[in-house]
Structure formats: structure tokens, C-alpha cells
Amino acid sequence: MLIFKEVDMQIEADPYSAATKIALNALSRRAKSRGELYAVLLKKNTEPDLIDRVLDRLTEHKLIDDQAFANDWSRSRHIYKGLSRNVLARELRQKGVGDIEISIALEQIAPESEMAVATALIAKKLRSLQRENAEVKYRRISGFLARKGYSHHLISQLLRETDL
């Protein structure tokens, strides 16, 4: 009778497959830009040339599309968070999206849309400030819109038109 000893053998995974799996896991949570995926793989000590190969392959298969990502991100954050084009551009840059993709994505947000969203934000904020005097309302709404990235000029214009 032969007795086989179980030997612990660690089989090293193919680095390309491992990097691809990491990237796909990251993409399963939400869409990500190429820059975000690059950072994820870099944190996992993946070699830069291997990262480029993996990301090029995922781009070929349309799993990474920075333009679509920028369009969706900016549209969603503008509508649901009320963010201005300035803040959206900063967020997209932080996510590693290129300037051309950012410009194209932000062109889809018309100035009228920014005004409409800012006006809606003012109306919403005014409901919570009913008991405050006009000066406090002006200051709080002004700060609120500034944090959302709206220009001082637009804020002043909209607040002049609003009955505080």
C-alpha cells in the first residue's frame, strides 16, 4: 500500500490573470475610469507595463470607456447632487479622466440646466430657513451654492431674483 503525502504546493498565479481579476472585481461594484483602475492595480503592486496591457485589453472589450464614464458621472452628479460644471470637472480629473473627455462631458450640461438646478437648490434650502432673517438666508444659501461649485456671479444673480 502506497501512502501519498500531501505536499503544500503554492502555484503562483499568472500575474496577467490576477491583475485582470482585480480590475474586473473593481468594475463589478461600479463603472470606473481607466485612471481609477490604474490606481487600484498599482496599490496591489502590479507592474505598470502589466497594468497598461490589462487596461488596454479591457478597453478593447469596451469594459473601460472614459468618455461614457465621464458623461454618466457628470450627468448623474449634476442632476442628483446639484453640482456645478466646475466641481464636476475637478471630480473627473481626480478620477483620472482626461481633459478632452471632461470637456465633451461638460458640454452636455447647458448653462440653463445649471441655472435651473441652482434655482431648485435655492428653493429647497429656503424651506429649511423659513424662520431666519434675509441676511442669514442669503449667507447660508450663498455658502451652500458656493460649496456646490457655482460662481459668485451666478449666486448673486439668482439670489437677487429670489424673494428672501
Short mmCIF file of C-alpha atoms in Angstrom, two decimals:
data_model
loop_
_atom_site.label_atom_id
_atom_site.label_comp_id
_atom_site.label_asym_id
_atom_site.label_seq_id
_atom_site.Cartn_x
_atom_site.Cartn_y
_atom_site.Cartn_z
CA MET A 1 0.00 0.00 0.00
CA LEU A 2 1.38 3.36 -1.05
CA ILE A 3 0.89 6.30 1.19
CA PHE A 4 0.92 9.66 -0.51
CA LYS A 5 1.99 12.63 1.47
CA GLU A 6 0.07 15.78 0.79
CA VAL A 7 2.53 18.42 -0.13
CA ASP A 8 1.65 22.05 0.17
CA MET A 9 2.46 23.49 -3.18
CA GLN A 10 1.82 27.07 -3.90
CA ILE A 11 1.23 27.58 -7.55
CA GLU A 12 1.94 31.11 -8.47
CA ALA A 13 -0.98 32.64 -10.34
CA ASP A 14 -0.40 34.16 -13.73
CA PRO A 15 0.18 37.89 -12.99
CA TYR A 16 -1.86 38.96 -16.05
CA SER A 17 -4.86 36.87 -14.97
CA ALA A 18 -4.57 38.07 -11.38
CA ALA A 19 -4.46 41.71 -12.49
CA THR A 20 -7.42 41.17 -14.82
CA LYS A 21 -9.41 39.60 -11.97
CA ILE A 22 -8.63 42.55 -9.68
CA ALA A 23 -9.74 45.04 -12.34
CA LEU A 24 -12.95 43.11 -13.10
CA ASN A 25 -13.79 42.90 -9.39
CA ALA A 26 -13.36 46.66 -9.12
CA LEU A 27 -15.60 47.17 -12.15
CA SER A 28 -18.29 44.91 -10.70
CA ARG A 29 -19.04 47.47 -7.97
CA ARG A 30 -19.44 50.49 -10.27
CA ALA A 31 -18.07 51.85 -13.51
CA LYS A 32 -14.58 53.24 -13.12
CA SER A 33 -12.26 55.34 -15.21
CA ARG A 34 -9.00 53.99 -16.57
CA GLY A 35 -7.15 56.17 -14.04
CA GLU A 36 -9.09 54.70 -11.12
CA LEU A 37 -8.37 51.16 -12.26
CA TYR A 38 -4.71 52.02 -12.75
CA ALA A 39 -4.56 53.22 -9.14
CA VAL A 40 -6.33 50.07 -7.88
CA LEU A 41 -3.86 47.81 -9.68
CA LEU A 42 -0.88 49.90 -8.60
CA LYS A 43 -1.96 49.51 -4.94
CA LYS A 44 -1.87 45.73 -5.49
CA ASN A 45 1.80 46.01 -6.52
CA THR A 46 1.12 45.26 -10.18
CA GLU A 47 3.86 46.25 -12.60
CA PRO A 48 2.98 49.40 -14.64
CA ASP A 49 3.58 47.71 -18.01
CA LEU A 50 1.28 44.84 -17.00
CA ILE A 51 -1.34 47.35 -15.83
CA ASP A 52 -1.28 49.02 -19.25
CA ARG A 53 -1.69 45.68 -21.02
CA VAL A 54 -4.65 44.69 -18.83
CA LEU A 55 -6.35 48.07 -19.18
CA ASP A 56 -5.78 48.13 -22.94
CA ARG A 57 -7.44 44.72 -23.19
CA LEU A 58 -10.41 45.83 -21.06
CA THR A 59 -10.73 48.97 -23.21
CA GLU A 60 -10.75 46.82 -26.37
CA HIS A 61 -13.62 44.82 -24.90
CA LYS A 62 -15.46 48.07 -24.04
CA LEU A 63 -15.33 47.41 -20.30
CA ILE A 64 -13.48 50.69 -19.81
CA ASP A 65 -14.72 53.79 -21.62
CA ASP A 66 -13.60 57.07 -20.07
CA GLN A 67 -15.92 59.13 -22.26
CA ALA A 68 -19.01 57.15 -21.28
CA PHE A 69 -17.87 57.21 -17.66
CA ALA A 70 -17.40 61.00 -17.72
CA ASN A 71 -20.78 61.53 -19.41
CA ASP A 72 -22.65 59.35 -16.92
CA TRP A 73 -20.78 60.67 -13.87
CA SER A 74 -21.31 64.34 -14.75
CA ARG A 75 -24.98 63.91 -15.70
CA SER A 76 -25.79 61.94 -12.56
CA ARG A 77 -23.89 64.18 -10.13
CA HIS A 78 -25.32 67.32 -11.72
CA ILE A 79 -28.92 66.15 -11.54
CA TYR A 80 -28.92 64.30 -8.21
CA LYS A 81 -26.30 66.23 -6.23
CA GLY A 82 -26.74 69.63 -7.88
CA LEU A 83 -23.04 70.01 -8.61
CA SER A 84 -21.78 72.68 -10.97
CA ARG A 85 -19.61 72.09 -14.00
CA ASN A 86 -16.55 73.33 -12.07
CA VAL A 87 -16.90 70.73 -9.33
CA LEU A 88 -17.68 68.00 -11.85
CA ALA A 89 -14.52 68.82 -13.80
CA ARG A 90 -12.46 68.62 -10.60
CA GLU A 91 -14.03 65.28 -9.61
CA LEU A 92 -13.41 63.78 -13.04
CA ARG A 93 -9.78 64.95 -13.01
CA GLN A 94 -9.34 63.29 -9.61
CA LYS A 95 -10.69 60.09 -11.13
CA GLY A 96 -8.05 60.21 -13.85
CA VAL A 97 -10.26 61.24 -16.75
CA GLY A 98 -8.54 63.26 -19.47
CA ASP A 99 -9.27 66.89 -20.27
CA ILE A 100 -10.81 66.11 -23.67
CA GLU A 101 -13.28 63.63 -22.19
CA ILE A 102 -14.12 66.09 -19.41
CA SER A 103 -14.77 68.90 -21.90
CA ILE A 104 -17.07 66.74 -24.01
CA ALA A 105 -18.97 65.53 -20.94
CA LEU A 106 -19.44 69.03 -19.54
CA GLU A 107 -20.63 70.39 -22.89
CA GLN A 108 -23.72 68.26 -22.34
CA ILE A 109 -24.64 70.38 -19.31
CA ALA A 110 -26.17 73.57 -20.65
CA PRO A 111 -25.85 76.84 -18.72
CA GLU A 112 -29.66 76.87 -18.49
CA SER A 113 -29.52 73.50 -16.76
CA GLU A 114 -27.01 74.84 -14.24
CA MET A 115 -29.31 77.80 -13.54
CA ALA A 116 -32.34 75.53 -13.18
CA VAL A 117 -30.54 73.18 -10.80
CA ALA A 118 -29.19 76.10 -8.74
CA THR A 119 -32.68 77.63 -8.59
CA ALA A 120 -34.12 74.32 -7.39
CA LEU A 121 -31.39 74.11 -4.74
CA ILE A 122 -32.28 77.60 -3.53
CA ALA A 123 -35.95 76.69 -3.24
CA LYS A 124 -35.10 73.53 -1.31
CA LYS A 125 -32.72 75.35 1.03
CA LEU A 126 -35.24 78.16 1.64
CA ARG A 127 -37.73 75.64 3.06
CA SER A 128 -35.32 74.86 5.88
CA LEU A 129 -34.57 78.54 6.53
CA GLN A 130 -38.11 79.87 6.90
CA ARG A 131 -37.54 81.25 10.40
CA GLU A 132 -34.30 83.03 9.57
CA ASN A 133 -33.95 86.68 8.54
CA ALA A 134 -32.99 87.68 4.99
CA GLU A 135 -29.32 88.23 5.81
CA VAL A 136 -28.91 84.76 7.31
CA LYS A 137 -30.81 83.19 4.40
CA TYR A 138 -28.57 84.99 1.89
CA ARG A 139 -25.38 83.96 3.67
CA ARG A 140 -26.35 80.31 4.12
CA ILE A 141 -27.68 79.85 0.61
CA SER A 142 -24.69 81.63 -0.85
CA GLY A 143 -22.29 79.33 1.03
CA PHE A 144 -24.33 76.27 0.13
CA LEU A 145 -24.23 77.06 -3.59
CA ALA A 146 -20.55 78.02 -3.44
CA ARG A 147 -19.74 74.60 -1.98
CA LYS A 148 -21.60 73.06 -4.92
CA GLY A 149 -19.23 74.99 -7.18
CA TYR A 150 -21.46 77.75 -8.51
CA SER A 151 -19.83 81.08 -9.32
CA HIS A 152 -20.30 84.11 -7.12
CA HIS A 153 -21.80 85.95 -10.10
CA LEU A 154 -24.47 83.28 -10.69
CA ILE A 155 -25.24 83.01 -6.97
CA SER A 156 -25.69 86.78 -6.66
CA GLN A 157 -27.87 86.92 -9.76
CA LEU A 158 -30.15 84.11 -8.60
CA LEU A 159 -30.43 85.44 -5.06
CA ARG A 160 -31.37 88.92 -6.36
CA GLU A 161 -34.20 87.27 -8.31
CA THR A 162 -35.33 85.26 -5.26
CA ASP A 163 -37.65 86.65 -2.65
CA LEU A 164 -35.74 86.12 0.59
#
